[in-house]
């Protein structure tokens, strides 16, 4: 009995010792896991001298994750569309083979012309053929034009604001974001992998390598939807060190995106004749010439100014303003036409257009209270085409600054007032006074003959004070 009790006591001692060691190990691991962490607002690894908190890196990771998720979603969608197109092509080949076999057996095929095409691709192409993307349409008036809405990588400029929407905003709905991302990626695919029938030449980079465009080369785009046919997209891409633009037209006939055309546009030698009818408003003309000097003389440098002045009062001041600009900026590309008549805008535009005697030229009919940028001038060149397209920019009309900034002692400078906010103005989509068109098109319309121009209107271009 003593020996058996000694053995039991020894085993109990070793068991307790093992349990103590196990508890010590568990406690050690617990202390390692529960060690105090760095405060969320303390500095984390980053740029030397900067103090970034945990929230900054979490936001950065979330932004990258959303970007890659959007990219992955777009790629999955494209893969699904390619699979669908492959299946459709297989069905088309099988259908053609069946028709061939039926014809060989002497059985005729009769189709109903009133029914939609049985083949999906033929139907989609028929939608493109019927849309205004490829052919013009006769409209009862200018109000029958379907306007475009423009977009960039970050914002959409929308005409239909309603009570809750804003004149410019980031796409809130996920389907709209995915749509625009898909369109831009489809445009890049067309440019980087052109077909043989594309109207563009192979262009090499400065080191002889093939130019590859990416989403950062996307300049602007605009789209509109014909409710019974589909959505048209016009995309413009440009490398920072090149003057040529790549223009891609896509169409979604309520189905997969389909390419309409791809071309390269060189606007480096395109001159714009800005025609301004004017009477008395000399103070507004001073402000207009300040913007003209900054944008047209110092930046664009491919502009001719035609001022058609009505009456005698204020004419001498207008002449002195033009002479002052000439002496300061060495600018001589302007024409001043004086008419001793009552002001008539249409008459002024007609006289200004006919005053140009150097052949075909792109004209911009402009009022004296319009503020525009160098980017707008390029949009004017890109979206007007002789005998085919006339560009009607939709201007953003600012409210009276005395009312908008009534809470301030002095309204802010004009440059700070030029913002697209719901409280500062609205899109004047009912006005067609501003237009970019070629001289031959305008003279054809004025002369009363029929013209083939398509009203290719409308997106952010200029701001009316």
Coordinates of C-alpha atoms in Angstrom, one line a residue:
X1 CA 0.0 0.0 0.0
X2 CA 2.7 2.6 0.8
X3 CA 4.5 1.8 -2.5
X4 CA 1.3 2.1 -4.5
X5 CA 0.5 5.5 -2.8
X6 CA 4.0 6.7 -3.6
X7 CA 3.6 5.9 -7.3
X8 CA 0.2 7.7 -7.3
X9 CA 1.7 10.7 -5.6
X10 CA 4.5 10.9 -8.1
X11 CA 2.1 10.7 -11.1
X12 CA 0.0 13.4 -9.5
X13 CA 3.0 15.6 -9.1
X14 CA 4.1 15.3 -12.8
X15 CA 0.5 15.9 -13.9
X16 CA 0.3 19.1 -11.9
X17 CA 3.6 20.2 -13.3
X18 CA 2.5 19.5 -16.9
X19 CA -0.7 21.5 -16.3
X20 CA 1.3 24.4 -14.9
X21 CA 3.5 24.4 -18.0
X22 CA 0.5 24.3 -20.3
X23 CA -1.2 27.2 -18.5
X24 CA 2.1 29.2 -18.7
X25 CA 2.3 28.6 -22.4
X26 CA -1.4 29.6 -22.9
X27 CA -0.9 32.7 -20.8
X28 CA 2.2 33.6 -22.8
X29 CA 0.4 33.3 -26.2
X30 CA -2.5 35.3 -24.8
X31 CA -0.2 38.1 -23.7
X32 CA 1.4 38.1 -27.2
X33 CA -2.0 38.4 -28.9
X34 CA -3.4 41.0 -26.5
X35 CA -0.4 43.2 -26.6
X36 CA -1.3 47.0 -26.8
X37 CA -1.7 48.1 -30.4
X38 CA -0.6 51.4 -31.9
X39 CA -3.2 54.2 -31.6
X40 CA -5.3 54.8 -34.7
X41 CA -4.3 58.4 -34.9
X42 CA -0.6 57.7 -34.5
X43 CA 1.7 58.0 -37.5
X44 CA 2.0 54.9 -39.6
X45 CA 4.6 54.0 -42.3
X46 CA 4.3 56.4 -45.2
X47 CA 5.8 59.4 -46.7
X48 CA 8.6 60.9 -44.5
X49 CA 7.4 63.9 -42.6
X50 CA 3.7 63.1 -43.1
X51 CA 1.3 61.9 -40.3
X52 CA -1.3 59.5 -41.8
X53 CA -3.8 57.7 -39.6
X54 CA -5.4 54.3 -39.9
X55 CA -8.4 55.8 -41.5
X56 CA -6.3 57.1 -44.4
X57 CA -4.9 53.7 -45.2
X58 CA -8.3 52.1 -44.8
X59 CA -9.8 54.6 -47.2
X60 CA -6.9 54.0 -49.6
X61 CA -7.3 50.3 -49.5
X62 CA -11.1 50.5 -50.0
X63 CA -10.6 52.8 -53.0
X64 CA -8.2 50.4 -54.6
X65 CA -10.5 47.5 -53.8
X66 CA -13.5 49.2 -55.5
X67 CA -11.4 50.0 -58.5
X68 CA -10.3 46.4 -59.0
X69 CA -13.8 45.1 -58.3
X70 CA -15.2 47.5 -61.0
X71 CA -12.5 46.3 -63.4
X72 CA -13.2 42.6 -62.6
X73 CA -16.9 43.2 -63.1
X74 CA -16.4 44.8 -66.5
X75 CA -14.1 42.0 -67.6
X76 CA -16.6 39.4 -66.6
X77 CA -19.3 41.2 -68.5
X78 CA -17.2 41.4 -71.6
X79 CA -16.4 37.7 -71.3
X80 CA -20.1 36.9 -71.0
X81 CA -20.8 39.0 -74.1
X82 CA -18.1 37.3 -76.1
X83 CA -19.5 33.9 -75.1
X84 CA -23.0 35.1 -76.2
X85 CA -21.7 36.4 -79.5
X86 CA -19.8 33.1 -80.1
X87 CA -23.0 31.2 -79.4
X88 CA -24.9 33.4 -81.7
X89 CA -22.4 33.0 -84.5
X90 CA -22.5 29.2 -84.1
X91 CA -26.3 29.3 -84.3
X92 CA -26.1 31.5 -87.4
X93 CA -23.7 29.0 -89.1
X94 CA -26.0 26.2 -88.2
X95 CA -29.1 28.1 -89.5
X96 CA -27.3 28.8 -92.8
X97 CA -26.3 25.2 -93.1
X98 CA -29.9 24.1 -92.5
X99 CA -31.2 26.6 -95.1
X100 CA -28.6 25.2 -97.6
X101 CA -29.8 21.7 -97.0
X102 CA -33.4 22.7 -97.3
X103 CA -32.7 24.5 -100.7
X104 CA -30.9 21.4 -101.9
X105 CA -34.0 19.3 -101.2
X106 CA -36.1 21.6 -103.4
X107 CA -38.1 23.2 -100.6
X108 CA -38.4 27.0 -100.9
X109 CA -38.1 29.3 -97.9
X110 CA -40.6 32.1 -97.4
X111 CA -40.2 34.8 -94.8
X112 CA -42.6 37.5 -93.6
X113 CA -41.1 40.9 -94.3
X114 CA -43.2 42.5 -91.5
X115 CA -41.5 40.3 -88.9
X116 CA -38.2 41.2 -87.1
X117 CA -35.1 39.5 -88.6
X118 CA -34.7 36.0 -87.2
X119 CA -31.0 36.5 -86.8
X120 CA -30.0 38.7 -83.8
X121 CA -26.9 40.2 -85.5
X122 CA -28.9 41.3 -88.5
X123 CA -31.5 42.9 -86.3
X124 CA -28.8 44.8 -84.3
X125 CA -27.2 46.1 -87.5
X126 CA -30.6 47.1 -88.8
X127 CA -31.1 49.2 -85.7
X128 CA -27.8 51.0 -86.4
X129 CA -28.8 51.6 -90.0
X130 CA -32.1 53.2 -88.8
X131 CA -30.5 55.4 -86.1
X132 CA -29.2 59.0 -86.6
X133 CA -25.7 57.8 -85.8
X134 CA -25.1 57.0 -89.5
X135 CA -27.8 59.0 -91.4
X136 CA -29.5 62.3 -90.8
X137 CA -33.1 62.8 -90.0
X138 CA -35.6 65.5 -91.0
X139 CA -36.9 67.3 -87.9
X140 CA -39.9 69.6 -87.7
X141 CA -37.9 72.2 -85.6
X142 CA -34.8 72.6 -83.5
X143 CA -36.8 71.3 -80.5
X144 CA -36.9 67.8 -82.1
X145 CA -33.2 67.4 -81.7
X146 CA -32.3 64.7 -79.1
X147 CA -29.6 66.3 -77.0
X148 CA -26.4 64.7 -75.8
X149 CA -25.1 64.5 -72.3
X150 CA -21.3 64.7 -71.8
X151 CA -19.1 62.9 -69.4
X152 CA -15.5 62.5 -68.3
X153 CA -13.7 59.9 -66.2
X154 CA -15.1 61.5 -63.0
X155 CA -18.3 63.4 -63.9
X156 CA -21.5 63.5 -65.9
X157 CA -22.9 66.8 -67.2
X158 CA -26.6 66.2 -67.3
X159 CA -29.4 68.4 -68.7
X160 CA -32.4 66.9 -66.9
X161 CA -31.7 68.2 -63.4
X162 CA -35.3 68.0 -62.0
X163 CA -35.6 68.8 -58.3
X164 CA -33.0 66.5 -56.9
X165 CA -30.3 66.2 -59.5
X166 CA -27.3 68.5 -60.1
X167 CA -26.0 70.0 -63.3
X168 CA -22.8 68.0 -62.8
X169 CA -22.2 65.0 -60.5
X170 CA -20.5 61.7 -60.1
X171 CA -22.5 58.7 -61.3
X172 CA -24.4 57.5 -58.3
X173 CA -26.1 54.5 -59.7
X174 CA -23.9 51.5 -60.1
X175 CA -25.4 50.6 -63.5
X176 CA -24.5 54.0 -64.9
X177 CA -21.0 53.8 -63.6
X178 CA -20.5 50.3 -65.0
X179 CA -22.0 51.5 -68.3
X180 CA -19.6 54.4 -68.8
X181 CA -16.6 52.3 -67.7
X182 CA -17.6 49.6 -70.2
X183 CA -18.0 52.1 -73.0
X184 CA -14.5 53.7 -72.4
X185 CA -12.9 50.2 -72.2
X186 CA -14.7 49.3 -75.5
X187 CA -13.3 52.5 -77.1
X188 CA -9.8 51.6 -76.0
X189 CA -10.1 48.1 -77.4
X190 CA -11.2 49.6 -80.8
X191 CA -8.2 52.0 -80.8
X192 CA -5.5 49.6 -79.6
X193 CA -6.7 46.7 -81.8
X194 CA -8.0 48.4 -85.0
X195 CA -9.7 46.6 -87.8
X196 CA -8.6 46.8 -91.4
X197 CA -11.5 49.1 -92.3
X198 CA -10.8 51.7 -89.6
X199 CA -10.1 55.2 -90.9
X200 CA -6.8 55.6 -88.9
X201 CA -3.2 55.1 -89.7
X202 CA -0.7 53.1 -87.5
X203 CA 1.2 55.6 -85.4
X204 CA 4.4 55.0 -83.5
X205 CA 5.6 56.6 -80.3
X206 CA 8.8 58.7 -79.9
X207 CA 10.9 55.5 -79.6
X208 CA 9.3 53.7 -82.5
X209 CA 7.0 51.5 -80.4
X210 CA 3.3 51.2 -81.1
X211 CA 1.1 53.7 -79.3
X212 CA -1.1 52.1 -76.6
X213 CA -3.9 54.3 -75.3
X214 CA -5.2 53.9 -71.7
X215 CA -8.1 55.4 -69.7
X216 CA -6.0 58.4 -68.8
X217 CA -5.9 59.4 -72.5
X218 CA -9.7 59.7 -72.5
X219 CA -10.6 63.4 -73.0
X220 CA -14.3 63.6 -73.2
X221 CA -17.4 61.7 -74.4
X222 CA -21.1 62.3 -74.9
X223 CA -24.1 60.1 -75.4
X224 CA -27.8 60.2 -76.2
X225 CA -30.5 57.5 -76.4
X226 CA -33.1 57.1 -79.2
X227 CA -35.8 55.2 -77.2
X228 CA -36.8 53.0 -80.1
X229 CA -33.3 52.2 -81.4
X230 CA -30.5 52.4 -78.8
X231 CA -27.8 54.6 -77.3
X232 CA -25.0 56.4 -79.3
X233 CA -21.6 57.1 -77.7
X234 CA -19.0 59.6 -79.1
X235 CA -15.6 59.2 -77.5
X236 CA -12.4 61.3 -77.9
X237 CA -8.9 60.2 -76.9
X238 CA -5.6 62.1 -77.1
X239 CA -2.0 61.6 -76.0
X240 CA -0.6 64.6 -74.1
X241 CA 2.3 65.1 -76.5
X242 CA 0.3 64.7 -79.7
X243 CA -2.1 67.1 -81.5
X244 CA -4.2 64.3 -83.2
X245 CA -7.4 63.1 -81.5
X246 CA -8.8 59.5 -81.8
X247 CA -12.5 59.5 -82.3
X248 CA -14.6 56.4 -81.7
X249 CA -18.3 56.0 -82.3
X250 CA -20.1 53.2 -80.5
X251 CA -23.8 52.2 -80.6
X252 CA -25.7 50.0 -78.2
X253 CA -28.8 48.8 -80.0
X254 CA -30.4 47.6 -76.7
X255 CA -27.8 44.8 -76.7
X256 CA -24.0 44.5 -76.8
X257 CA -21.9 47.5 -77.8
X258 CA -21.2 47.6 -81.5
X259 CA -18.5 49.7 -83.3
X260 CA -19.7 52.2 -85.9
X261 CA -16.5 53.8 -86.9
X262 CA -13.0 54.8 -85.7
X263 CA -11.0 57.7 -87.1
X264 CA -8.1 60.1 -86.3
X265 CA -8.9 63.8 -86.4
X266 CA -6.2 66.5 -86.8
X267 CA -7.3 69.9 -85.7
X268 CA -3.9 71.6 -85.5
X269 CA -4.7 73.8 -88.5
X270 CA -8.4 74.4 -87.9
X271 CA -9.1 78.1 -87.6
X272 CA -12.3 79.3 -85.8
X273 CA -13.9 82.6 -86.8
X274 CA -15.7 83.9 -83.7
X275 CA -18.6 86.2 -84.8
X276 CA -20.0 88.6 -82.2
X277 CA -22.9 90.9 -83.0
X278 CA -22.8 93.9 -80.6
X279 CA -24.6 97.1 -79.8
X280 CA -23.6 99.6 -77.0
X281 CA -22.7 97.0 -74.4
X282 CA -19.1 98.2 -74.1
X283 CA -18.6 97.1 -70.5
X284 CA -19.6 93.5 -71.3
X285 CA -17.2 93.7 -74.4
X286 CA -14.3 94.7 -72.1
X287 CA -15.0 91.5 -70.0
X288 CA -15.4 89.4 -73.2
X289 CA -12.0 90.6 -74.5
X290 CA -10.3 89.7 -71.2
X291 CA -11.4 86.1 -71.7
X292 CA -10.6 86.3 -75.4
X293 CA -7.1 87.4 -74.7
X294 CA -6.4 84.7 -72.1
X295 CA -8.0 81.8 -74.1
X296 CA -7.7 82.7 -77.8
X297 CA -4.6 84.8 -78.0
X298 CA -2.4 83.2 -75.3
X299 CA -3.5 79.6 -75.4
X300 CA -5.3 78.6 -78.7
X301 CA -3.7 81.0 -81.2
X302 CA -5.9 79.8 -84.1
X303 CA -8.7 82.3 -83.9
X304 CA -10.1 85.1 -86.0
X305 CA -12.5 87.6 -84.3
X306 CA -15.3 89.3 -86.3
X307 CA -17.2 92.0 -84.4
X308 CA -20.4 93.4 -86.1
X309 CA -21.3 96.6 -84.4
X310 CA -24.7 98.3 -84.7
X311 CA -25.0 102.1 -84.3
X312 CA -22.6 104.9 -83.6
X313 CA -22.8 105.2 -79.9
X314 CA -19.9 103.3 -78.3
X315 CA -18.2 102.5 -81.6
X316 CA -15.1 104.5 -80.8
X317 CA -14.7 102.7 -77.4
X318 CA -14.9 99.3 -79.1
X319 CA -12.2 100.4 -81.6
X320 CA -10.0 101.6 -78.8
X321 CA -10.4 98.2 -77.0
X322 CA -9.4 96.3 -80.1
X323 CA -6.5 98.6 -80.8
X324 CA -5.3 98.2 -77.1
X325 CA -5.4 94.4 -77.5
X326 CA -3.5 94.7 -80.7
X327 CA -0.7 96.8 -79.2
X328 CA -0.4 94.6 -76.0
X329 CA -0.6 91.2 -77.6
X330 CA 0.4 91.9 -81.2
X331 CA -2.9 90.4 -82.3
X332 CA -4.2 91.5 -85.8
X333 CA -6.6 88.7 -86.7
X334 CA -9.8 90.6 -86.2
X335 CA -12.4 92.4 -88.4
X336 CA -14.7 95.2 -87.2
X337 CA -17.8 95.7 -89.3
X338 CA -19.9 98.9 -88.6
X339 CA -23.6 99.0 -89.4
X340 CA -25.6 102.2 -88.9
X341 CA -28.8 100.2 -88.2
X342 CA -30.9 99.0 -85.3
X343 CA -29.5 95.9 -83.6
X344 CA -30.5 92.6 -85.2
X345 CA -28.6 89.5 -84.2
X346 CA -29.5 87.4 -87.3
X347 CA -28.5 90.3 -89.5
X348 CA -25.2 90.7 -87.7
X349 CA -24.4 87.0 -88.0
X350 CA -25.2 87.0 -91.7
X351 CA -22.9 90.1 -92.3
X352 CA -20.2 88.6 -90.2
X353 CA -20.2 85.3 -92.0
X354 CA -20.1 86.9 -95.4
X355 CA -17.3 89.3 -94.3
X356 CA -14.9 86.3 -94.4
X357 CA -13.3 86.0 -97.9
X358 CA -10.7 83.3 -97.4
X359 CA -12.7 80.3 -98.3
X360 CA -14.1 77.6 -96.0
X361 CA -13.9 78.3 -92.3
X362 CA -15.4 77.0 -89.0
X363 CA -17.5 79.7 -87.4
X364 CA -18.6 80.1 -83.8
X365 CA -21.7 82.4 -83.3
X366 CA -21.1 83.9 -79.9
X367 CA -22.8 86.5 -77.7
X368 CA -20.8 89.1 -75.8
X369 CA -21.8 87.7 -72.4
X370 CA -20.4 84.2 -73.1
X371 CA -17.4 82.8 -71.2
X372 CA -15.6 79.9 -72.9
X373 CA -12.4 77.9 -72.4
X374 CA -9.7 76.5 -74.7
X375 CA -11.2 73.0 -74.3
X376 CA -14.5 74.3 -75.7
X377 CA -12.8 75.6 -78.8
X378 CA -11.3 72.1 -79.4
X379 CA -14.8 70.6 -78.8
X380 CA -16.1 73.0 -81.4
X381 CA -13.6 71.7 -83.9
X382 CA -14.2 68.1 -83.1
X383 CA -18.0 68.1 -83.3
X384 CA -18.7 70.2 -86.5
X385 CA -18.2 68.7 -89.9
X386 CA -18.8 70.4 -93.3
X387 CA -22.1 69.4 -94.9
X388 CA -22.8 66.8 -92.1
X389 CA -22.9 68.1 -88.6
X390 CA -23.6 71.4 -86.8
X391 CA -22.7 71.7 -83.1
X392 CA -25.1 73.4 -80.8
X393 CA -23.4 73.8 -77.4
X394 CA -25.8 74.0 -74.4
X395 CA -24.6 76.9 -72.2
X396 CA -24.8 77.0 -68.4
X397 CA -26.8 80.2 -67.5
X398 CA -25.7 81.8 -64.2
X399 CA -28.2 83.5 -61.9
X400 CA -27.9 87.1 -60.9
X401 CA -24.8 87.3 -58.6
X402 CA -26.5 90.0 -56.6
X403 CA -29.1 87.4 -55.5
X404 CA -26.8 84.3 -55.4
X405 CA -24.2 86.0 -53.2
X406 CA -26.6 88.3 -51.3
X407 CA -25.2 87.2 -48.0
X408 CA -21.7 88.5 -48.9
X409 CA -20.7 92.1 -48.9
X410 CA -19.1 91.9 -52.4
X411 CA -19.7 89.1 -54.9
X412 CA -16.6 86.9 -55.6
X413 CA -14.6 87.4 -58.8
X414 CA -16.1 86.2 -62.1
X415 CA -13.7 83.2 -62.2
X416 CA -15.1 81.9 -58.9
X417 CA -18.6 82.3 -60.0
X418 CA -18.1 79.9 -63.0
X419 CA -19.2 76.7 -61.2
X420 CA -21.8 74.2 -62.2
X421 CA -24.0 74.1 -59.1
X422 CA -27.7 73.9 -58.7
X423 CA -27.8 77.1 -56.7
X424 CA -25.7 79.1 -59.2
X425 CA -27.5 78.4 -62.5
X426 CA -29.1 76.0 -64.9
X427 CA -28.6 74.4 -68.4
X428 CA -30.2 76.6 -71.0
X429 CA -31.3 73.6 -73.1
X430 CA -34.0 75.6 -74.8
X431 CA -31.6 78.1 -76.5
X432 CA -30.0 77.5 -80.0
X433 CA -28.3 80.9 -80.4
X434 CA -24.8 79.6 -79.9
X435 CA -23.6 77.3 -82.7
X436 CA -20.4 75.9 -84.3
X437 CA -20.7 75.3 -88.1
X438 CA -18.9 75.8 -91.3
X439 CA -19.4 78.8 -93.5
X440 CA -20.7 76.9 -96.5
X441 CA -23.4 75.2 -94.3
X442 CA -24.6 78.6 -93.0
X443 CA -24.7 80.3 -96.4
X444 CA -26.6 77.3 -97.8
X445 CA -29.3 77.7 -95.1
X446 CA -29.5 81.4 -95.4
X447 CA -29.8 81.1 -99.2
X448 CA -32.9 78.9 -98.8
X449 CA -31.5 75.8 -100.4
X450 CA -31.6 72.4 -98.8
X451 CA -28.7 71.3 -96.6
X452 CA -27.6 67.9 -95.4
X453 CA -26.5 69.1 -92.0
X454 CA -27.4 67.1 -88.9
X455 CA -28.1 69.1 -85.7
X456 CA -25.4 67.5 -83.5
X457 CA -26.2 69.2 -80.2
X458 CA -25.5 69.5 -77.0
X459 CA -23.3 69.4 -73.9
X460 CA -21.3 71.6 -71.6
X461 CA -19.4 74.1 -73.6
X462 CA -19.7 77.6 -72.5
X463 CA -21.1 79.7 -69.6
X464 CA -23.5 82.6 -70.0
X465 CA -23.0 85.4 -67.4

